[in-house]
Short mmCIF file of C-alpha atoms and ligand atoms in Angstrom, two decimals:
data_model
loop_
_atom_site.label_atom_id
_atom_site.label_comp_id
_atom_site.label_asym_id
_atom_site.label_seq_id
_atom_site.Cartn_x
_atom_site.Cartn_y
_atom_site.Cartn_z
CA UNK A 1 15.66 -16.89 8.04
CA UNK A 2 13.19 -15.88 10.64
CA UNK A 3 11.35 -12.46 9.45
CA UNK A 4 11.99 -9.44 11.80
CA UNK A 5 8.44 -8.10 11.33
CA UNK A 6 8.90 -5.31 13.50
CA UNK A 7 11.61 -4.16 11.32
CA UNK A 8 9.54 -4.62 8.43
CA UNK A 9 6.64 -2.42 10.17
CA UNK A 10 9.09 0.25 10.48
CA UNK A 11 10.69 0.25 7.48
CA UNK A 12 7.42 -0.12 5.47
CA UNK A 13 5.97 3.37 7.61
CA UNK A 14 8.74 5.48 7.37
CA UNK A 15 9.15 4.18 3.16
CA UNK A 16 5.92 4.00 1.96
CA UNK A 17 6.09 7.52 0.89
CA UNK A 18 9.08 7.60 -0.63
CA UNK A 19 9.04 4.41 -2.52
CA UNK A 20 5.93 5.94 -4.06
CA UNK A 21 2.96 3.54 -2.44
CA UNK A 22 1.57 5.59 0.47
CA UNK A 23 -1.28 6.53 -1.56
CA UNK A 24 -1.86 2.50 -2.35
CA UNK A 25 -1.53 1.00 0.70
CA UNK A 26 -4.98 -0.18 0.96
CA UNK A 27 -5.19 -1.54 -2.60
CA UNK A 28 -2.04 -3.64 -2.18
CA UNK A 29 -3.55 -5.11 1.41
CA UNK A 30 -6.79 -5.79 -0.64
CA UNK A 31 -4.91 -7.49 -3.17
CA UNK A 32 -2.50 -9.34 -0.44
CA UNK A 33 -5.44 -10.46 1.53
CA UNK A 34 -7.17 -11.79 -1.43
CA UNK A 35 -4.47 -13.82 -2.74
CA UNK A 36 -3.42 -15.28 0.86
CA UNK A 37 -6.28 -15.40 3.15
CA UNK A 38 -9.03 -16.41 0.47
CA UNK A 39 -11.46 -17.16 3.14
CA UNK A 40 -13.39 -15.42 5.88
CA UNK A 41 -14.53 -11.84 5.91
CA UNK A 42 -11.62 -9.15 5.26
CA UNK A 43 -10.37 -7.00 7.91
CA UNK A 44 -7.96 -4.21 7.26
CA UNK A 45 -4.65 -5.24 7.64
CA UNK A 46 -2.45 -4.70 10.47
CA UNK A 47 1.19 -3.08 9.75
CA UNK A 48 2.00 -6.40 11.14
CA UNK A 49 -0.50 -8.36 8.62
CA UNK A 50 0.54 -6.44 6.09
CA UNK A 51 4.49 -6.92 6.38
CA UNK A 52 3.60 -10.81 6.19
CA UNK A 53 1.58 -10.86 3.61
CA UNK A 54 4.49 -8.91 2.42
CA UNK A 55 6.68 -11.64 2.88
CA UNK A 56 4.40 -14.39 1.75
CA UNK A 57 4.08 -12.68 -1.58
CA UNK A 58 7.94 -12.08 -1.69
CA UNK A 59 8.54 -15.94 -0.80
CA UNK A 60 5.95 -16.62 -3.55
CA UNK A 61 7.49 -14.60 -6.35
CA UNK A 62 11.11 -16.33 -5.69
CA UNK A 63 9.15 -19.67 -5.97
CA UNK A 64 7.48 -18.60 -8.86
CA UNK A 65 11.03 -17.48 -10.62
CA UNK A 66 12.79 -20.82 -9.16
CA UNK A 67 15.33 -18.22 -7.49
CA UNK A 68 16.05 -15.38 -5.09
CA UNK A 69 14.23 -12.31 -6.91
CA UNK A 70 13.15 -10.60 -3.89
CA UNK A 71 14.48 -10.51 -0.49
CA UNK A 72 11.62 -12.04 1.78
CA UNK A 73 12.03 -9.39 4.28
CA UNK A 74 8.23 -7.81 4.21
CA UNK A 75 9.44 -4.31 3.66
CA UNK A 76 7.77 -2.75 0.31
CA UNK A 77 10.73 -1.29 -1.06
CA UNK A 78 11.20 -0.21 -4.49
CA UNK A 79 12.31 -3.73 -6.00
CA UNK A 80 8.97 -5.17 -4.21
CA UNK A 81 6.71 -2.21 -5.54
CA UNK A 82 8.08 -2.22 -8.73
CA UNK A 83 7.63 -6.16 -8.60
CA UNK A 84 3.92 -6.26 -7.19
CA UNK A 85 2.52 -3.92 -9.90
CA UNK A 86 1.76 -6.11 -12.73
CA UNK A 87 -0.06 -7.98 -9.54
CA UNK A 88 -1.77 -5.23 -8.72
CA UNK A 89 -2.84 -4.02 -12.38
CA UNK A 90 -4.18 -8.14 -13.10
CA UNK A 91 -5.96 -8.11 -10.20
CA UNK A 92 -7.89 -5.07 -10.99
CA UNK A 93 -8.26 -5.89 -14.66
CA UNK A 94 -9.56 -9.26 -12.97
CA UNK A 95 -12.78 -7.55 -11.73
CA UNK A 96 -15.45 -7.43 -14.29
CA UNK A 97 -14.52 -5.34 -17.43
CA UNK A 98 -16.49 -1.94 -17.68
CA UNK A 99 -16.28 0.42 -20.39
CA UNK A 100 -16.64 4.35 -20.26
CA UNK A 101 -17.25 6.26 -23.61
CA UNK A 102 -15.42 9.30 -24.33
CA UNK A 103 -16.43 12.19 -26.94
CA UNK A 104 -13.79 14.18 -27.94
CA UNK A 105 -14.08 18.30 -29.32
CA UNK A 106 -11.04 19.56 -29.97
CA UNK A 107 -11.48 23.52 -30.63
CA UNK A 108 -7.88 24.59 -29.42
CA UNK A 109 -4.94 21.50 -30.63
CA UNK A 110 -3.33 20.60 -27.54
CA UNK A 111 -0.02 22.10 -27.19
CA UNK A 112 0.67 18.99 -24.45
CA UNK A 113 1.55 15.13 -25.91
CA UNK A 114 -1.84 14.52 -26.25
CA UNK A 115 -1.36 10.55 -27.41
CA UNK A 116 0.83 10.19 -24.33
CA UNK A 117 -1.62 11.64 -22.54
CA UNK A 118 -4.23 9.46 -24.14
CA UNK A 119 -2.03 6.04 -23.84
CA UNK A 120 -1.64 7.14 -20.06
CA UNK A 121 -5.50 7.40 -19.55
CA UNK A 122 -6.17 4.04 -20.76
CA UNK A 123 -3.59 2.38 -18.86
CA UNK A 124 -4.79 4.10 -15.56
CA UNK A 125 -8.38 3.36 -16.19
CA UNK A 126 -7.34 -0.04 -17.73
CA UNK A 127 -5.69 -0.94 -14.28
CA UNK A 128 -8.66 -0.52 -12.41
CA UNK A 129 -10.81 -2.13 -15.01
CA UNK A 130 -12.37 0.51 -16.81
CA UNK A 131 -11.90 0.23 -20.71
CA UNK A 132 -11.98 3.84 -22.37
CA UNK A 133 -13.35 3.83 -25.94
CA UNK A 134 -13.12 6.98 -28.09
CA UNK A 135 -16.71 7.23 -29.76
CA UNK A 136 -16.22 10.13 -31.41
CA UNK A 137 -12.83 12.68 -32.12
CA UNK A 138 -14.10 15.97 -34.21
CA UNK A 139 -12.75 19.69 -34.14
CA UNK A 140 -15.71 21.61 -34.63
CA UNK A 141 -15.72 23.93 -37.10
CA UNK A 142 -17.94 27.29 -35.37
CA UNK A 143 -18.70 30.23 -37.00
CA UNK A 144 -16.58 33.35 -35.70
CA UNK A 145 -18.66 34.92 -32.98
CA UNK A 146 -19.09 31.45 -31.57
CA UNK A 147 -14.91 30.70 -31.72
CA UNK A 148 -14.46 34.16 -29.40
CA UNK A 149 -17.04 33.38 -27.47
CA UNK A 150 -15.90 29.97 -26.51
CA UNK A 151 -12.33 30.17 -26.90
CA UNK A 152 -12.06 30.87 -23.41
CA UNK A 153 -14.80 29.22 -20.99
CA UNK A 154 -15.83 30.77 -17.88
CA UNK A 155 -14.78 27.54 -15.07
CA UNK A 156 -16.24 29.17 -11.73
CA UNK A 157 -19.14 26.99 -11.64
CA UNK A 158 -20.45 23.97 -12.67
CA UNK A 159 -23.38 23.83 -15.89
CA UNK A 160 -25.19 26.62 -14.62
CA UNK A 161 -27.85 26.24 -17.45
CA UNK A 162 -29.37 27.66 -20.43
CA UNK A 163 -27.32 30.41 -21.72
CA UNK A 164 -23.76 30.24 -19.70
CA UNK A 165 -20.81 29.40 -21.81
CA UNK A 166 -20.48 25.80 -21.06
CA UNK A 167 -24.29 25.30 -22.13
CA UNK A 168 -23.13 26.91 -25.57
CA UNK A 169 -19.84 24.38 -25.54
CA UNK A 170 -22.07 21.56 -25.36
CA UNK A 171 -24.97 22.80 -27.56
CA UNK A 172 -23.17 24.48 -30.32
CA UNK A 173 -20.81 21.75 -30.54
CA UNK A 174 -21.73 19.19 -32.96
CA UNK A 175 -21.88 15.70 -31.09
CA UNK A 176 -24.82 13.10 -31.47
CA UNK A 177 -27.32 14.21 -28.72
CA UNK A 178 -27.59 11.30 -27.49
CA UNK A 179 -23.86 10.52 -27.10
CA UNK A 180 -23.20 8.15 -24.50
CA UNK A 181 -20.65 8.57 -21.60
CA UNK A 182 -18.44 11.99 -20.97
CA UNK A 183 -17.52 14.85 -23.30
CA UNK A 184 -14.12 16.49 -23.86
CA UNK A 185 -13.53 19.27 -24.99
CA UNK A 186 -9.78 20.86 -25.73
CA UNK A 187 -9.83 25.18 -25.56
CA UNK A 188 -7.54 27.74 -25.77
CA UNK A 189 -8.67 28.93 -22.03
CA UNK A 190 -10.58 28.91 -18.75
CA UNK A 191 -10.81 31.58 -16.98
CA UNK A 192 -11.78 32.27 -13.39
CA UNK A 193 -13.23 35.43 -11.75
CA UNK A 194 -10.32 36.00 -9.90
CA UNK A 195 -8.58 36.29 -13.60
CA UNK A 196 -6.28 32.89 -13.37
CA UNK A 197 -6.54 30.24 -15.51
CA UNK A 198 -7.37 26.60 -14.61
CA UNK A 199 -6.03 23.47 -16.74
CA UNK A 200 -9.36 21.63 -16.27
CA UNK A 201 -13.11 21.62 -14.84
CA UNK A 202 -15.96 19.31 -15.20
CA UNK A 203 -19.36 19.52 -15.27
CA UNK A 204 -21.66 16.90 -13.83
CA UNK A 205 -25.24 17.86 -14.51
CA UNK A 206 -27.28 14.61 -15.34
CA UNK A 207 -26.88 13.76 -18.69
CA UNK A 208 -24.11 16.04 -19.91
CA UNK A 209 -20.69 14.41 -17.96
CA UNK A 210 -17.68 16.72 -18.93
CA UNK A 211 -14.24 17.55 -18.92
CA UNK A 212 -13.31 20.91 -20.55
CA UNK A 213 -9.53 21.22 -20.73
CA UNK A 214 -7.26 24.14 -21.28
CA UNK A 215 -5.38 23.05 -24.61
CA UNK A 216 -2.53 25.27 -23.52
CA UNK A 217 -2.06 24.83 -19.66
CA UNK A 218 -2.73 20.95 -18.98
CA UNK A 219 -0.14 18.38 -18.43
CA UNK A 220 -0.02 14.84 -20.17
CA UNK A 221 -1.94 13.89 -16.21
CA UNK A 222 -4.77 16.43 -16.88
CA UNK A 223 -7.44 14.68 -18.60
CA UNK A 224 -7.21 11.55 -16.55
CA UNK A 225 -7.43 14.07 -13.40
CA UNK A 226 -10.64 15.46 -14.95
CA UNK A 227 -11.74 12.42 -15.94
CA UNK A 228 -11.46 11.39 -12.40
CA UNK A 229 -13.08 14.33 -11.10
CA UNK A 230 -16.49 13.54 -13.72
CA UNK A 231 -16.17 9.84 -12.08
CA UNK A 232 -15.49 10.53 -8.54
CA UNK A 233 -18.95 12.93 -8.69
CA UNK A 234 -18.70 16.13 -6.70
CA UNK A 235 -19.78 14.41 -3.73
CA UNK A 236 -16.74 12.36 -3.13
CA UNK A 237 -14.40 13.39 -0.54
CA UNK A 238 -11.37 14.17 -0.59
CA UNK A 239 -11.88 16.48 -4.09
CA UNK A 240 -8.43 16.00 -4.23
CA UNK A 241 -5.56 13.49 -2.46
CA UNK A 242 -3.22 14.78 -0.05
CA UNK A 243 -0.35 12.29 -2.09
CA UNK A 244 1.28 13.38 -4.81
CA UNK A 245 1.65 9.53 -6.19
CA UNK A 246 -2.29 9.49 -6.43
CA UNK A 247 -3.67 11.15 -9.75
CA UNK A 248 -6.05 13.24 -7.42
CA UNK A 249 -3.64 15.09 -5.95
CA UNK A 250 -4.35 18.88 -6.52
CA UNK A 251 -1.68 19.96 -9.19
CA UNK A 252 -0.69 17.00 -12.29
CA UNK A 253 2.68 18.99 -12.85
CA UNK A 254 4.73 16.58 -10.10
CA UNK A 255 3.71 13.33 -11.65
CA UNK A 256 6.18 11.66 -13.94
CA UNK A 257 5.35 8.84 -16.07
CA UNK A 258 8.39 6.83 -15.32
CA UNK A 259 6.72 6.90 -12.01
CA UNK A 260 2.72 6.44 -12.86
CA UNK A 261 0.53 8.08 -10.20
CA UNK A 262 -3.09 5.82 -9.21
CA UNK A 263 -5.83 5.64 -7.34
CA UNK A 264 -6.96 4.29 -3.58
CA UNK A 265 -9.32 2.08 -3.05
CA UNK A 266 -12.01 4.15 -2.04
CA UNK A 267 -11.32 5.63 -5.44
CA UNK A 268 -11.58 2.57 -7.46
CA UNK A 269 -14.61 1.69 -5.70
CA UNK A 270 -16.66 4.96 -5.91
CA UNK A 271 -15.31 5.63 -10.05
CA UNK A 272 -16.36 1.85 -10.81
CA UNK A 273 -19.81 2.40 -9.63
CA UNK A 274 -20.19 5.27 -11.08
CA UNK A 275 -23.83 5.14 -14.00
CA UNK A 276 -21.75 6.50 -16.83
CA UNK A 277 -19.58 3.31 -17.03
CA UNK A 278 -21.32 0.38 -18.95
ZN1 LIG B 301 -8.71 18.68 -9.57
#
């Protein structure tokens, strides 16, 4: 059967959102182009290009299964998506292996599932081919007037230096100075000026990459949102995405794990090259 690409183009603009790949689009016409048009530079795909190399990979996976899996239609609708993930996840883990070292403080226990949380970092970070390796997991154990001091860190700006409360988290704490990679660190608050509370900040003065995570307030989504935020550096733009399927997205508390959020490619690109990762 011919393909109706115009339908396809239509379909795949007004579904992308909905089917949950909006946010991916230029990862999965990376990933297309690669595996069909191996040579010559890479242009961005069309919507036209893109439905057939929608199709092409559709007509490849029913080869590959010896029946009708998918209908070759080059829409990306949820049986496609869900099909061209594993795809997607190989070819990222495909790139060259890097691996980021995490410290982890816990001073407040995380009321959130903090080994979901944990399994749902390394498979993010896995997919894009970034290995996370826990170095080091302690609660610190700080004598009283440090505990009230720092059970609730002040999050309206960044390491401001000797003397502000984050300086004290990452002094008084007891990690190896010269840990390598980023620091976690799990508290009972983190206040703002304006009096709210915030689920996560980061700090990115050189040398001293960290996430400092309300214990309380975060979702199982947090840490690999601050995580992103210590990899993306404070010069990346967008701070956050405008899709709620991409991990970036401003608030963690729509994501749903049956339903993974990601990154975009200029994501992936700018977190992969970031100095931390070895
Ligand atoms: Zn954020």
């Amino acid at each position: 059967m011919a393909l109706d690409t115009a339908a396809a183009v239509t379909y795949n603009r007004t579904h992308a959102a909905v089917v949950g790949w909006s946010a991916r689009r230029v990862e999965v016409a990376d990933f297309l182009q690669h595996e069909f048009v191996p040579i010559g530079p890479q242009q961005s795909a069309s919507d036209r290009d893109f439905a057939e190399l929608v199709a092409l990979w559709q007509d490849c996976g029913n080869r590959r299964a010896h029946r009708q899996v998918l209908a070759v239609d080059g829409k990306l609708g949820p049986t496609s998506w869900r099909a061209i993930q594993p795809d997607l996840a190989r070819a990222a883990g495909n790139r060259a292996l890097k691996t980021l070292d995490l410290q982890v403080a816990t001073l407040n226990p995380p009321r959130f599932d903090y080994q979901a949380a944990l399994r749902f970092a390394l498979d993010l970070y896995g997919a894009i081919g970034i290995q996370l390796r826990i170095r080091t997991e302690i609660c610190p154990a700080l004598n009283a007037a440090d505990t009230t001091r720092l059970a609730v860190i002040a999050g309206q700006s960044q390491w401001t230096g000797p003397g502000s409360e984050q300086e004290d988290l990452y002094e008084r704490v007891d990690l190896p100075a010269a840990a390598e990679g980023v620091r976690i660190f799990f508290v009972a608050g983190i206040g703002r000026q304006d009096g709210t509370g915030l689920r996560g900040c980061v700090g990115h003065a050189p040398g001293k990459a960290a996430c400092i995570i309300d214990s309380n307030l975060a979702t199982v989504f947090t840490l690999s949102h601050e995580l992103g935020h210590v990899l993306l550096t404070s010069d990346f733009s967008p701070t956050h995405h405008a899709s709620a399927d991409n991990i970036m997205f401003r608030a963690t508390d729509g994501h749903s794990l049956s339903r993974p959020p990601g990154f975009d490619a200029a994501q992936i690109a700018k977190i992969r090259a970031n100095a931390l990762l070895r």
